[in-house]
Short mmCIF file of C-alpha atoms in Angstrom, two decimals:
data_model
loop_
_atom_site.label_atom_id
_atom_site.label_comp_id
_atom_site.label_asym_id
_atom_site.label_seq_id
_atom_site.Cartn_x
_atom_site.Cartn_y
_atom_site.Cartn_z
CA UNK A 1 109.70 54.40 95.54
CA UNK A 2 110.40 52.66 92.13
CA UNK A 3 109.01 49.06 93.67
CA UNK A 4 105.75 51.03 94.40
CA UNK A 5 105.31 52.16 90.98
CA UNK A 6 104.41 49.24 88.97
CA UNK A 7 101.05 48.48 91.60
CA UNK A 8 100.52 52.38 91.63
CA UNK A 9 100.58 52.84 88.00
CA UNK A 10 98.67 48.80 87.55
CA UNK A 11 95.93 50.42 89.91
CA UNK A 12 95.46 53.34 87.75
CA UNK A 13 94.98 50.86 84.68
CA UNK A 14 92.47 48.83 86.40
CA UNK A 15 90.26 51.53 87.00
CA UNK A 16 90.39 52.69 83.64
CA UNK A 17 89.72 49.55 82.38
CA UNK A 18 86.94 49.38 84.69
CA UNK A 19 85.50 52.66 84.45
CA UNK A 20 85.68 51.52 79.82
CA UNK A 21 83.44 48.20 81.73
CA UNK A 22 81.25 50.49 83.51
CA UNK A 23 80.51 52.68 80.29
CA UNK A 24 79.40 49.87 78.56
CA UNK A 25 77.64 48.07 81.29
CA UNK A 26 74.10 48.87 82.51
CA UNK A 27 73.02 50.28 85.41
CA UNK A 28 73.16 47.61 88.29
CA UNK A 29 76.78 46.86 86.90
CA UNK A 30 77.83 50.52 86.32
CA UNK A 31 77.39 51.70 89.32
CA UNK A 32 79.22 49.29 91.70
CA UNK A 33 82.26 48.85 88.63
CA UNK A 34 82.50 52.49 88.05
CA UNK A 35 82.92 52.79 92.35
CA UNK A 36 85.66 50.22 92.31
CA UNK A 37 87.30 51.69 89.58
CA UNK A 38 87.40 55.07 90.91
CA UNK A 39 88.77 53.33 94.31
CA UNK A 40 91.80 51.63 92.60
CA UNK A 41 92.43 55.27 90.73
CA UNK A 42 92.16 56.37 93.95
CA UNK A 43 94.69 53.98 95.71
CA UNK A 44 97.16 54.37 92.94
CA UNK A 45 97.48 57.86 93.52
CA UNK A 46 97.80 57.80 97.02
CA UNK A 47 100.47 55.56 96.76
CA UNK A 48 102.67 57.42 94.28
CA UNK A 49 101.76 60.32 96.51
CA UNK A 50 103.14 58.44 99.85
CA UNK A 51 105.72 57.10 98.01
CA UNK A 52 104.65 53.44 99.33
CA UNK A 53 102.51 50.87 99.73
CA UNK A 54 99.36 52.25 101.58
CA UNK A 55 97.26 49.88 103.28
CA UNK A 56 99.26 46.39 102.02
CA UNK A 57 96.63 44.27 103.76
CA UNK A 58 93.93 45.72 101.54
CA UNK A 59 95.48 46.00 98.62
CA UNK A 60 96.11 42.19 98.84
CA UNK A 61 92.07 41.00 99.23
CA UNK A 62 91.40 44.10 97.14
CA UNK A 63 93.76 42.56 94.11
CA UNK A 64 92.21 39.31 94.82
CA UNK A 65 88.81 40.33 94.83
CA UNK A 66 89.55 42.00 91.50
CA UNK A 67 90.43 38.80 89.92
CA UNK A 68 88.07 37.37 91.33
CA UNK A 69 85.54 39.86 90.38
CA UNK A 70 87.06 40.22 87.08
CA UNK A 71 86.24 37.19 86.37
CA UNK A 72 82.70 36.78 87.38
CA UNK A 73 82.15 39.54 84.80
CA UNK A 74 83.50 37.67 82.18
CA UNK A 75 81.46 35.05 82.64
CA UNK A 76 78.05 37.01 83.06
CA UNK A 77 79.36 39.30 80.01
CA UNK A 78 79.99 43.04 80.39
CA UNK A 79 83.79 42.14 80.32
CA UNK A 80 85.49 40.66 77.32
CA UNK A 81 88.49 38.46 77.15
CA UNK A 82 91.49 41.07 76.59
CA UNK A 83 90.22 43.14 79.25
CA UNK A 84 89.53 40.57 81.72
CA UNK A 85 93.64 39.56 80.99
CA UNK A 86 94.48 42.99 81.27
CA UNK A 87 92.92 43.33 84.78
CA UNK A 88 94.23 40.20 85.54
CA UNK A 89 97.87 41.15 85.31
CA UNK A 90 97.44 44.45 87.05
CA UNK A 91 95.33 43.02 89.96
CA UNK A 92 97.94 40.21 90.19
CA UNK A 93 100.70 42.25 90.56
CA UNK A 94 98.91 44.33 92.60
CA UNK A 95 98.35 41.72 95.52
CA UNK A 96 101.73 40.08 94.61
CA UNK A 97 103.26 43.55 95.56
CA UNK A 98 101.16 43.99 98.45
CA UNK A 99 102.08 40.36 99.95
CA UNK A 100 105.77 41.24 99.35
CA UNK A 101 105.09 44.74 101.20
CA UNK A 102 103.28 42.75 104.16
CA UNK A 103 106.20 40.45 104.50
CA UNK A 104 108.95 42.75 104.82
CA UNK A 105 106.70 45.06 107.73
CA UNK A 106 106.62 41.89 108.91
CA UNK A 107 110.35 41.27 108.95
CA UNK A 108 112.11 44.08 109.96
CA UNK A 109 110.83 47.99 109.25
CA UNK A 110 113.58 49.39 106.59
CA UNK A 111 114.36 53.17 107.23
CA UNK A 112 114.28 54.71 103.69
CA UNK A 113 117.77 56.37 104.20
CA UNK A 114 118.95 55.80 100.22
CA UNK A 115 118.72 59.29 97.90
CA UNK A 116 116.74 58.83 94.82
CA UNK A 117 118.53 58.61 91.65
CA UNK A 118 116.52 61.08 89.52
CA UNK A 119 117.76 59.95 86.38
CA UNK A 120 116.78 55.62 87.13
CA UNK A 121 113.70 57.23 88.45
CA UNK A 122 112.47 58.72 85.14
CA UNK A 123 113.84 55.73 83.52
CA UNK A 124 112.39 53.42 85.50
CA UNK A 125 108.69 55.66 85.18
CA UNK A 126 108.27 55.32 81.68
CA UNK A 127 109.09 51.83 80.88
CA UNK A 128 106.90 50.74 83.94
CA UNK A 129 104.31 53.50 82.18
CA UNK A 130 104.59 52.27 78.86
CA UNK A 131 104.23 48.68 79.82
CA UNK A 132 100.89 49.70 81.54
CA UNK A 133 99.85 51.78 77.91
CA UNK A 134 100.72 48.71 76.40
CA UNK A 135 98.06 46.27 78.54
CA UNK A 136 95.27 48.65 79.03
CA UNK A 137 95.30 50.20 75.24
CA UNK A 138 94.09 46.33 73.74
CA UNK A 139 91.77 46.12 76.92
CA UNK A 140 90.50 49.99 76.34
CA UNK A 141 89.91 48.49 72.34
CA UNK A 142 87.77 45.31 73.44
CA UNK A 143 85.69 47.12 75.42
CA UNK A 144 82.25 47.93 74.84
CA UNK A 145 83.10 51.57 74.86
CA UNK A 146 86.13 51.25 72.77
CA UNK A 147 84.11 49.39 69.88
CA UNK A 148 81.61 51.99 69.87
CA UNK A 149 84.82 54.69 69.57
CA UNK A 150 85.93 57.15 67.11
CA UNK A 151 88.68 55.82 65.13
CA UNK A 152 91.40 57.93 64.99
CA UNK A 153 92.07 59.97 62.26
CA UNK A 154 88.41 60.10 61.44
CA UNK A 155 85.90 63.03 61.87
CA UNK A 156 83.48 62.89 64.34
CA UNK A 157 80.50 63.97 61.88
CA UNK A 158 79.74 63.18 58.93
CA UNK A 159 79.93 67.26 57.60
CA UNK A 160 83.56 67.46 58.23
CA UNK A 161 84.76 64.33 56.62
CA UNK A 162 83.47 65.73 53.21
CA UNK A 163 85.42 68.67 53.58
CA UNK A 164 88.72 66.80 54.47
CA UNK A 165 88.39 64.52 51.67
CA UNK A 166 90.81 65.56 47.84
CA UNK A 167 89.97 64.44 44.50
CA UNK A 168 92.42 64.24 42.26
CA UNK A 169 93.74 67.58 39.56
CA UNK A 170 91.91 67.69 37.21
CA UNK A 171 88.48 66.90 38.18
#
C-alpha cells in the first residue's frame, strides 16, 4: 500500500490543480479541464481505496497525456508556470509509478502476504501528504483563482474589516 500512495495522493493534487485551471479558464477550457480533473480525483481515490494501482496501463498514457496536456495549456495560457511544474511532477510520478506497476504484473504476480505496519503507515501518509501540500499550495497561489483569493487573515467584506480594526488608548 505505501508505494501506491504517492500516485494516489499526486492524482488528487492534479485535479485540484486542475479543477483551480478550470475556475479560471473559460468555458471551452473549463469544461474538458474540470472533467479530467475530477477523473484523476477520481482515480486517486480508487486507488487508496483498492489499496493498488488500478488500471496501470491507463494511468501511464493518462500521466503522459497530462504532461502533455499540461503543457499545451501553458503555452495557449490558462496555466501558469508553477502550476504547470506542479502538474508536472505529479503526472510524472504518476506514469513513472504506473510503468513500475506494469513491469512487475509483468514479472511475476506478488501475493500481498506482509501485515501493515500501522505506525510506518501513518508515517509514511503524512510526509508523502505534506510533500503533495507543499507542490500544489504554490500551484493553488499562481492560479487564476488563487490570485483572485481572499488572503488569509482578511475579511471577506469590507463592513467587517472596520470592526476588527483597534486604534490606539487614548483616541
Amino acid at each position: 500500500m505505501i508505494k501506491t500512495l504517492w500516485p494516489a495522493l499526486a492524482a488528487i493534487g492534479a485535479g485540484l490543480v486542475l479543477f483551480a485551471t478550470a475556475a479560471g479558464a473559460g468555458l471551452a477550457v473549463a469544461i474538458p479541464v474540470g472533467g479530467v480533473a475530477v477523473v484523476e480525483i477520481a482515480w486517486g481515490f480508487s486507488v487508496l481505496r483498492a489499496e493498488r494501482l488500478v488500471v496501470p496501463r491507463a494511468a501511464v498514457a493518462g500521466g503522459a497525456v497530462g504532461i502533455l496536456g499540461s503543457g499545451f495549456l501553458l503555452l495557449t495560457g490558462p496555466l501558469a508556470l508553477i502550476p504547470f511544474l506542479a502538474l508536472f511532477v505529479f503526472h510524472w510520478w504518476i506514469a513513472i509509478a504506473a510503468v513500475i506497476e506494469v513491469r512487475s504484473l509483468r514479472a511475476a504476480p506478488a501475493a500481498s502476504g506482509r501485515p501493515r505496519r500501522t505506525g510506518v503507515f501513518a508515517l509514511v501518509l503524512v510526509a508523502e501528504a505534506m510533500l503533495v501540500a507543499a507542490i500544489a499550495t504554490p500551484a493553488l497561489a499562481a492560479s487564476e483563482a488563487g490570485e483572485f483569493a481572499v488572503p488569509h487573515g482578511t475579511s471577506h467584506g469590507a463592513s467587517h474589516g472596520a470592526a476588527h480594526e483597534t486604534t490606539p488608548a487614548g483616541q
